[in-house]
Structures are given as structure tokens and as C-alpha cells.
Amino acid sequence: MSWIIEESNDASSAINVQGNTVTCQKEDFYGSPINVLWKDPADKSGLYYWQIEFLQLDKQGNASVGLTTQDHFKAGYAIKSMEYNGKRMNLRSDSKVSSFSISVINVVVSFSANGEATIIRLKQVPTSLDRQEEQFNGIEGHWKLVDYPQHSDCTGYHFHLFKKGGMDNNVYSLSTRVINTMNSILCHDPSTNQWQSQSGMSTMMGGDQESMRKESVISELINGITGVELQGQKLVIKSNGNQVKLERYTPEPPQTYTKNVFAREY
């Protein structure tokens, strides 16, 4: 059992291996991911279940996990991989002992940021994952529209408000969905405490007349935002001379894949 490091100058200096744990530390920018492959010879034919846990990972980047053969673990071959914003994921692979069988599939961890990962073989497929609830401060987070006096039939929609990554601290991304997914950039001017909605974008799906009417109402709301304020446990948004209220909610965690993740088999 061992980690195999890709052949590159960056990988040789950035990767440190200790048993089933691999650490990636690179001082400068990650121009491309640094890949390591876990080789664990099969002692018998069958399915193998793997748990990969990220013990540490910089927030500025990400890591992903994929599958390939050892022969294809080199320049010129692509890997279909999964990115996960949590700490842990599980994979399974087919291993055959006989020399004339198909190639053994290996797990590959790709680092696009400094981090540390460990891998263990499980005896049975996991059916659930423990997920830590997200914690948000200030106006960022997931919100549910609960009070819209001018359009009381347009409440219940979910809004997602986060600082725009890699940009000014006063720039936020806002998204919501009725029939289509709508996205907008919100810019805050601290000197005047004024907000402005910019660069509105939306998918272009059609729907029934009533749903499209409600979508038009929500679209006008987010495109006309002039104020965003936290009042206790509620978020107050001012738009087009009106005021609406939202409360925090916790989204349902995604389902745990227990079969083929690429075919969306749960």
C-alpha cells in the first residue's frame, strides 16, 4: 500500500507521504492540480470501498477525488473527478486479481490548494455521512422570503447571499429560483450605506402563467435592491420603495451516493 506521486517538479517538492496520509504544501500559486494515486494491491477479486477524509484544506482552493488506472496516471490522460465541499467522501472500485482481467481501478486525490488527506479501506459501503451544519455571520447565508406585503403569494422562495470570492469585501452574489435560476451581483457602498444590484442573469426556461408571473415579481425584487440590513434574526431587503423580510433556513443536505455517483445512483 502506497501513494504514487505524479511526475512533475511541483509534485516532487510539494507532496509528503506518511502511511495512508498525504500532505500537499506549495508556497506559490497552483497553476494546475497536484495529483497522487493510492495503490493498494487487491488480495482477492471484488468490490472495494474507500473513505477519503480531508483533515485540512485551505479555503482559497479545493481538492477532488477521481478514479483511474495506474497506466493512465500520467500526462495526456484526463480524470473524471468529484469536488466536495465537506471533509469526507467515499468511493468504491472493482479489483481483479487474475493477470488477464481488466485493469485495477485506483483512487486519485487532486490538490488545487494546500491540504492533507487520508484514505482507509472500508469493509462495507456506507449508507450515510455525518455532515456539519454550516455557520454564517452577518448577512451571508441561506434565507427564506417570509414577508412580502405587496405580494403575499410570492413568499417561501429561497435566497442565497454570499460574498463574491476574490473580489472586494463589499461585493456579494445573490441567487434564487422560481422556474429559472436568477443571479445578481450586489454592490455595497459603506460611505452611503447604499446597495445596487448589477449584472442580473437568468436561465431561460418557460413555465405556466402563474409561475412566470411570480418569477417576474421576484426578478423585479432582486434587480431593484437598494438596501440590505440584518435586523435580529431576519434579513430586511429594500427594493423599489418596498421592504421584504427573510429568515435563515438550513438547506437539506444532498443525498448520499451509495452506487454510481456519475450516473446519479443513490
mmCIF file of C-alpha atoms in Angstrom:
data_model
loop_
_atom_site.group_PDB
_atom_site.id
_atom_site.type_symbol
_atom_site.label_atom_id
_atom_site.label_comp_id
_atom_site.label_asym_id
_atom_site.label_seq_id
_atom_site.Cartn_x
_atom_site.Cartn_y
_atom_site.Cartn_z
ATOM 1 C CA MET A 1 0.000 0.000 0.000
ATOM 2 C CA SER A 2 1.476 3.338 -1.004
ATOM 3 C CA TRP A 3 0.896 6.747 -2.529
ATOM 4 C CA ILE A 4 2.288 7.261 -6.029
ATOM 5 C CA ILE A 5 3.157 10.868 -6.820
ATOM 6 C CA GLU A 6 2.666 12.251 -10.314
ATOM 7 C CA GLU A 7 5.813 13.015 -12.284
ATOM 8 C CA SER A 8 6.197 16.803 -12.114
ATOM 9 C CA ASN A 9 8.529 19.317 -10.494
ATOM 10 C CA ASP A 10 5.729 20.786 -8.382
ATOM 11 C CA ALA A 11 4.582 17.413 -7.065
ATOM 12 C CA SER A 12 8.016 16.177 -6.000
ATOM 13 C CA SER A 13 8.600 19.211 -3.777
ATOM 14 C CA ALA A 14 5.032 19.707 -2.519
ATOM 15 C CA ILE A 15 3.971 16.181 -1.526
ATOM 16 C CA ASN A 16 4.835 14.484 1.756
ATOM 17 C CA VAL A 17 3.635 10.942 2.452
ATOM 18 C CA GLN A 18 3.242 9.196 5.795
ATOM 19 C CA GLY A 19 1.463 5.848 5.650
ATOM 20 C CA ASN A 20 -2.052 6.295 4.288
ATOM 21 C CA THR A 21 -1.901 10.084 4.793
ATOM 22 C CA VAL A 22 -0.689 12.523 2.155
ATOM 23 C CA THR A 23 0.103 16.219 2.671
ATOM 24 C CA CYS A 24 0.397 18.809 -0.091
ATOM 25 C CA GLN A 25 2.142 22.115 0.703
ATOM 26 C CA LYS A 26 3.053 24.557 -2.069
ATOM 27 C CA GLU A 27 4.245 28.100 -1.451
ATOM 28 C CA ASP A 28 3.159 29.742 -4.684
ATOM 29 C CA PHE A 29 0.104 29.631 -6.970
ATOM 30 C CA TYR A 30 -1.388 26.312 -8.088
ATOM 31 C CA GLY A 31 -1.279 26.590 -11.861
ATOM 32 C CA SER A 32 -2.651 23.060 -12.168
ATOM 33 C CA PRO A 33 -3.694 20.379 -9.666
ATOM 34 C CA ILE A 34 -1.114 18.153 -7.979
ATOM 35 C CA ASN A 35 -2.170 14.502 -8.170
ATOM 36 C CA VAL A 36 -1.398 11.443 -6.060
ATOM 37 C CA LEU A 37 -2.623 7.881 -6.663
ATOM 38 C CA TRP A 38 -3.329 5.335 -3.912
ATOM 39 C CA LYS A 39 -2.047 1.856 -4.783
ATOM 40 C CA ASP A 40 -3.406 -0.996 -2.682
ATOM 41 C CA PRO A 41 -2.969 -4.404 -4.363
ATOM 42 C CA ALA A 42 -6.156 -6.457 -4.295
ATOM 43 C CA ASP A 43 -5.854 -9.640 -2.250
ATOM 44 C CA LYS A 44 -8.992 -11.031 -3.889
ATOM 45 C CA SER A 45 -11.451 -10.146 -6.640
ATOM 46 C CA GLY A 46 -14.431 -7.996 -5.820
ATOM 47 C CA LEU A 47 -15.635 -4.562 -4.775
ATOM 48 C CA TYR A 48 -13.592 -2.313 -2.510
ATOM 49 C CA TYR A 49 -14.923 0.658 -0.593
ATOM 50 C CA TRP A 50 -12.718 3.615 0.200
ATOM 51 C CA GLN A 51 -13.145 6.549 2.558
ATOM 52 C CA ILE A 52 -11.118 9.676 1.824
ATOM 53 C CA GLU A 53 -11.086 12.280 4.568
ATOM 54 C CA PHE A 54 -9.610 15.749 4.191
ATOM 55 C CA LEU A 55 -8.009 16.505 7.536
ATOM 56 C CA GLN A 56 -7.067 20.008 6.413
ATOM 57 C CA LEU A 57 -7.722 22.072 3.280
ATOM 58 C CA ASP A 58 -7.130 25.757 2.570
ATOM 59 C CA LYS A 59 -10.319 27.731 1.977
ATOM 60 C CA GLN A 60 -8.806 29.512 -1.024
ATOM 61 C CA GLY A 61 -8.847 26.364 -3.155
ATOM 62 C CA ASN A 62 -10.282 22.888 -3.358
ATOM 63 C CA ALA A 63 -9.490 19.222 -3.751
ATOM 64 C CA SER A 64 -11.140 16.483 -5.755
ATOM 65 C CA VAL A 65 -11.146 12.697 -5.875
ATOM 66 C CA GLY A 66 -11.246 10.575 -9.011
ATOM 67 C CA LEU A 67 -10.553 7.099 -10.374
ATOM 68 C CA THR A 68 -8.063 5.885 -12.959
ATOM 69 C CA THR A 69 -5.691 3.014 -13.723
ATOM 70 C CA GLN A 70 -2.020 3.190 -12.849
ATOM 71 C CA ASP A 71 -1.105 3.017 -16.559
ATOM 72 C CA HIS A 72 -3.187 6.137 -17.219
ATOM 73 C CA PHE A 73 -1.800 8.077 -14.268
ATOM 74 C CA LYS A 74 0.449 10.300 -16.367
ATOM 75 C CA ALA A 75 0.452 13.311 -18.661
ATOM 76 C CA GLY A 76 -2.003 13.125 -21.542
ATOM 77 C CA TYR A 77 -4.835 11.415 -19.654
ATOM 78 C CA ALA A 78 -7.806 13.126 -18.034
ATOM 79 C CA ILE A 79 -9.553 12.079 -14.828
ATOM 80 C CA LYS A 80 -13.250 12.460 -14.140
ATOM 81 C CA SER A 81 -13.338 13.568 -10.530
ATOM 82 C CA MET A 82 -15.660 14.837 -7.845
ATOM 83 C CA GLU A 83 -15.268 18.017 -5.826
ATOM 84 C CA TYR A 84 -16.698 18.034 -2.346
ATOM 85 C CA ASN A 85 -17.008 20.997 -0.003
ATOM 86 C CA GLY A 86 -17.141 18.878 3.103
ATOM 87 C CA LYS A 87 -14.475 16.830 4.825
ATOM 88 C CA ARG A 88 -15.147 13.288 3.681
ATOM 89 C CA MET A 89 -16.245 11.204 0.713
ATOM 90 C CA ASN A 90 -16.418 7.507 -0.058
ATOM 91 C CA LEU A 91 -15.671 5.596 -3.264
ATOM 92 C CA ARG A 92 -15.845 2.009 -4.386
ATOM 93 C CA SER A 93 -13.819 0.273 -7.080
ATOM 94 C CA ASP A 94 -13.628 -3.113 -8.793
ATOM 95 C CA SER A 95 -10.410 -5.079 -8.318
ATOM 96 C CA LYS A 96 -9.488 -8.282 -10.123
ATOM 97 C CA VAL A 97 -6.591 -10.497 -9.121
ATOM 98 C CA SER A 98 -6.059 -12.516 -12.312
ATOM 99 C CA SER A 99 -3.485 -11.140 -14.735
ATOM 100 C CA PHE A 100 -5.779 -11.336 -17.773
ATOM 101 C CA SER A 101 -8.605 -9.329 -16.193
ATOM 102 C CA ILE A 102 -9.477 -5.681 -16.655
ATOM 103 C CA SER A 103 -7.089 -3.127 -15.184
ATOM 104 C CA VAL A 104 -7.436 -2.373 -11.498
ATOM 105 C CA ILE A 105 -9.049 0.991 -10.763
ATOM 106 C CA ASN A 106 -7.157 3.242 -8.338
ATOM 107 C CA VAL A 107 -8.203 6.259 -6.298
ATOM 108 C CA VAL A 108 -6.585 9.612 -7.166
ATOM 109 C CA VAL A 109 -6.594 12.712 -4.962
ATOM 110 C CA SER A 110 -6.033 16.047 -6.745
ATOM 111 C CA PHE A 111 -4.966 19.083 -4.711
ATOM 112 C CA SER A 112 -5.610 22.607 -6.021
ATOM 113 C CA ALA A 113 -4.753 24.054 -2.613
ATOM 114 C CA ASN A 114 -2.626 23.133 0.371
ATOM 115 C CA GLY A 115 -4.174 20.303 2.333
ATOM 116 C CA GLU A 116 -3.953 16.888 3.921
ATOM 117 C CA ALA A 117 -5.939 13.743 3.148
ATOM 118 C CA THR A 118 -6.092 10.214 4.496
ATOM 119 C CA ILE A 119 -7.579 7.078 2.928
ATOM 120 C CA ILE A 120 -8.864 3.872 4.518
ATOM 121 C CA ARG A 121 -10.488 0.734 3.118
ATOM 122 C CA LEU A 122 -13.994 0.106 4.464
ATOM 123 C CA LYS A 123 -15.493 -3.332 4.996
ATOM 124 C CA GLN A 124 -18.936 -2.313 3.760
ATOM 125 C CA VAL A 125 -20.467 0.518 1.785
ATOM 126 C CA PRO A 126 -21.511 3.483 3.965
ATOM 127 C CA THR A 127 -25.166 4.468 3.765
ATOM 128 C CA SER A 128 -24.892 7.904 5.359
ATOM 129 C CA LEU A 129 -22.448 10.700 6.082
ATOM 130 C CA ASP A 130 -22.211 12.945 9.113
ATOM 131 C CA ARG A 131 -22.468 16.495 7.838
ATOM 132 C CA GLN A 132 -21.548 19.527 9.912
ATOM 133 C CA GLU A 133 -24.111 22.303 9.673
ATOM 134 C CA GLU A 134 -22.856 25.475 8.012
ATOM 135 C CA GLN A 135 -22.417 28.521 10.221
ATOM 136 C CA PHE A 136 -22.845 32.054 8.872
ATOM 137 C CA ASN A 137 -22.281 35.517 10.285
ATOM 138 C CA GLY A 138 -23.879 38.789 9.258
ATOM 139 C CA ILE A 139 -25.943 38.906 6.102
ATOM 140 C CA GLU A 140 -24.319 35.897 4.417
ATOM 141 C CA GLY A 141 -26.103 32.580 4.242
ATOM 142 C CA HIS A 142 -29.298 30.895 3.110
ATOM 143 C CA TRP A 143 -32.523 32.870 3.504
ATOM 144 C CA LYS A 144 -36.241 32.224 3.021
ATOM 145 C CA LEU A 145 -38.616 35.005 1.936
ATOM 146 C CA VAL A 146 -41.309 35.140 4.634
ATOM 147 C CA ASP A 147 -42.883 38.606 4.335
ATOM 148 C CA TYR A 148 -43.671 40.494 1.120
ATOM 149 C CA PRO A 149 -46.613 42.828 1.896
ATOM 150 C CA GLN A 150 -47.198 43.856 -1.724
ATOM 151 C CA HIS A 151 -47.136 40.245 -2.993
ATOM 152 C CA SER A 152 -48.115 37.915 -0.159
ATOM 153 C CA ASP A 153 -48.462 34.985 -2.587
ATOM 154 C CA CYS A 154 -44.798 35.255 -3.580
ATOM 155 C CA THR A 155 -43.224 34.174 -0.286
ATOM 156 C CA GLY A 156 -41.428 30.928 0.523
ATOM 157 C CA TYR A 157 -38.667 31.289 -2.060
ATOM 158 C CA HIS A 158 -35.066 30.620 -1.056
ATOM 159 C CA PHE A 159 -32.278 33.176 -1.468
ATOM 160 C CA HIS A 160 -28.536 32.541 -1.200
ATOM 161 C CA LEU A 161 -26.326 35.521 -0.344
ATOM 162 C CA PHE A 162 -22.526 35.284 -0.177
ATOM 163 C CA LYS A 163 -19.502 37.498 -0.607
ATOM 164 C CA LYS A 164 -18.154 37.319 -4.127
ATOM 165 C CA GLY A 165 -14.961 35.264 -3.991
ATOM 166 C CA GLY A 166 -11.712 37.033 -4.850
ATOM 167 C CA MET A 167 -13.348 40.444 -5.082
ATOM 168 C CA ASP A 168 -13.963 43.484 -2.893
ATOM 169 C CA ASN A 169 -15.479 42.696 0.517
ATOM 170 C CA ASN A 170 -18.422 44.907 -0.430
ATOM 171 C CA VAL A 171 -19.452 42.782 -3.424
ATOM 172 C CA TYR A 172 -21.946 39.946 -2.917
ATOM 173 C CA SER A 173 -23.552 37.251 -5.046
ATOM 174 C CA LEU A 174 -27.324 36.741 -4.694
ATOM 175 C CA SER A 175 -29.220 33.855 -6.260
ATOM 176 C CA THR A 176 -32.761 32.475 -6.104
ATOM 177 C CA ARG A 177 -35.089 30.294 -8.158
ATOM 178 C CA VAL A 178 -38.754 30.187 -9.150
ATOM 179 C CA ILE A 179 -38.855 28.435 -12.529
ATOM 180 C CA ASN A 180 -35.468 29.753 -13.599
ATOM 181 C CA THR A 181 -32.344 30.314 -11.533
ATOM 182 C CA MET A 182 -31.677 34.041 -11.171
ATOM 183 C CA ASN A 183 -28.309 35.508 -10.184
ATOM 184 C CA SER A 184 -27.336 39.052 -9.359
ATOM 185 C CA ILE A 185 -24.278 40.919 -8.097
ATOM 186 C CA LEU A 186 -24.928 43.257 -5.156
ATOM 187 C CA CYS A 187 -22.529 46.143 -4.517
ATOM 188 C CA HIS A 188 -22.497 47.958 -1.175
ATOM 189 C CA ASP A 189 -21.163 51.491 -0.697
ATOM 190 C CA PRO A 190 -20.267 51.772 3.027
ATOM 191 C CA SER A 191 -19.932 55.562 2.824
ATOM 192 C CA THR A 192 -23.624 55.963 1.938
ATOM 193 C CA ASN A 193 -24.891 52.530 3.047
ATOM 194 C CA GLN A 194 -26.481 52.193 -0.375
ATOM 195 C CA TRP A 195 -26.819 48.941 -2.275
ATOM 196 C CA GLN A 196 -27.054 48.411 -6.009
ATOM 197 C CA SER A 197 -27.973 45.320 -7.994
ATOM 198 C CA GLN A 198 -25.847 44.666 -11.074
ATOM 199 C CA SER A 199 -25.280 42.069 -13.775
ATOM 200 C CA GLY A 200 -28.543 40.194 -13.400
ATOM 201 C CA MET A 201 -28.576 36.813 -15.174
ATOM 202 C CA SER A 202 -31.179 34.085 -15.516
ATOM 203 C CA THR A 203 -31.738 30.753 -17.195
ATOM 204 C CA MET A 204 -34.388 30.785 -19.938
ATOM 205 C CA MET A 205 -36.867 28.017 -19.140
ATOM 206 C CA GLY A 206 -40.591 28.517 -19.602
ATOM 207 C CA GLY A 207 -43.388 27.649 -17.199
ATOM 208 C CA ASP A 208 -47.089 28.048 -16.504
ATOM 209 C CA GLN A 209 -48.551 31.550 -16.480
ATOM 210 C CA GLU A 210 -48.890 31.854 -12.698
ATOM 211 C CA SER A 211 -45.343 30.668 -12.007
ATOM 212 C CA MET A 212 -43.929 33.040 -14.612
ATOM 213 C CA ARG A 213 -45.884 35.915 -13.023
ATOM 214 C CA LYS A 214 -44.328 35.130 -9.647
ATOM 215 C CA GLU A 215 -40.908 34.867 -11.240
ATOM 216 C CA SER A 216 -41.355 38.335 -12.715
ATOM 217 C CA VAL A 217 -42.187 39.682 -9.244
ATOM 218 C CA ILE A 218 -39.081 38.088 -7.702
ATOM 219 C CA SER A 219 -36.913 39.260 -10.611
ATOM 220 C CA GLU A 220 -38.065 42.859 -10.105
ATOM 221 C CA LEU A 221 -37.343 42.489 -6.395
ATOM 222 C CA ILE A 222 -33.708 41.439 -6.775
ATOM 223 C CA ASN A 223 -32.988 43.816 -9.666
ATOM 224 C CA GLY A 224 -34.291 46.806 -7.717
ATOM 225 C CA ILE A 225 -32.429 46.283 -4.431
ATOM 226 C CA THR A 226 -31.260 49.480 -2.723
ATOM 227 C CA GLY A 227 -30.797 48.268 0.860
ATOM 228 C CA VAL A 228 -29.820 45.126 2.772
ATOM 229 C CA GLU A 229 -29.878 45.074 6.565
ATOM 230 C CA LEU A 230 -29.760 42.487 9.324
ATOM 231 C CA GLN A 231 -32.461 43.058 11.960
ATOM 232 C CA GLY A 232 -32.195 40.492 14.728
ATOM 233 C CA GLN A 233 -32.639 37.069 13.136
ATOM 234 C CA LYS A 234 -34.198 38.462 9.959
ATOM 235 C CA LEU A 235 -32.763 39.976 6.812
ATOM 236 C CA VAL A 236 -34.540 43.086 5.550
ATOM 237 C CA ILE A 237 -34.238 43.959 1.860
ATOM 238 C CA LYS A 238 -35.387 47.274 0.414
ATOM 239 C CA SER A 239 -36.320 47.279 -3.253
ATOM 240 C CA ASN A 240 -38.314 49.625 -5.496
ATOM 241 C CA GLY A 241 -39.587 51.547 -2.476
ATOM 242 C CA ASN A 242 -40.843 48.395 -0.735
ATOM 243 C CA GLN A 243 -39.465 46.266 2.082
ATOM 244 C CA VAL A 244 -39.381 42.471 2.415
ATOM 245 C CA LYS A 245 -38.202 40.190 5.215
ATOM 246 C CA LEU A 246 -36.327 36.901 5.086
ATOM 247 C CA GLU A 247 -35.351 34.418 7.791
ATOM 248 C CA ARG A 248 -32.461 31.973 7.915
ATOM 249 C CA TYR A 249 -33.033 28.375 6.932
ATOM 250 C CA THR A 250 -30.840 25.286 6.666
ATOM 251 C CA PRO A 251 -30.933 23.545 3.264
ATOM 252 C CA GLU A 252 -31.487 19.802 3.204
ATOM 253 C CA PRO A 253 -28.131 18.009 2.832
ATOM 254 C CA PRO A 254 -27.567 16.270 -0.502
ATOM 255 C CA GLN A 255 -28.371 12.582 -0.711
ATOM 256 C CA THR A 256 -25.554 10.141 -0.101
ATOM 257 C CA TYR A 257 -24.498 8.265 -3.222
ATOM 258 C CA THR A 258 -24.181 4.554 -2.424
ATOM 259 C CA LYS A 259 -23.826 3.300 -6.008
ATOM 260 C CA ASN A 260 -22.588 5.013 -9.181
ATOM 261 C CA VAL A 261 -22.069 8.714 -8.480
ATOM 262 C CA PHE A 262 -21.509 9.527 -12.165
ATOM 263 C CA ALA A 263 -24.898 8.006 -13.053
ATOM 264 C CA ARG A 264 -26.565 9.690 -10.043
ATOM 265 C CA GLU A 265 -27.452 6.335 -8.469
ATOM 266 C CA TYR A 266 -28.215 6.734 -4.766
#
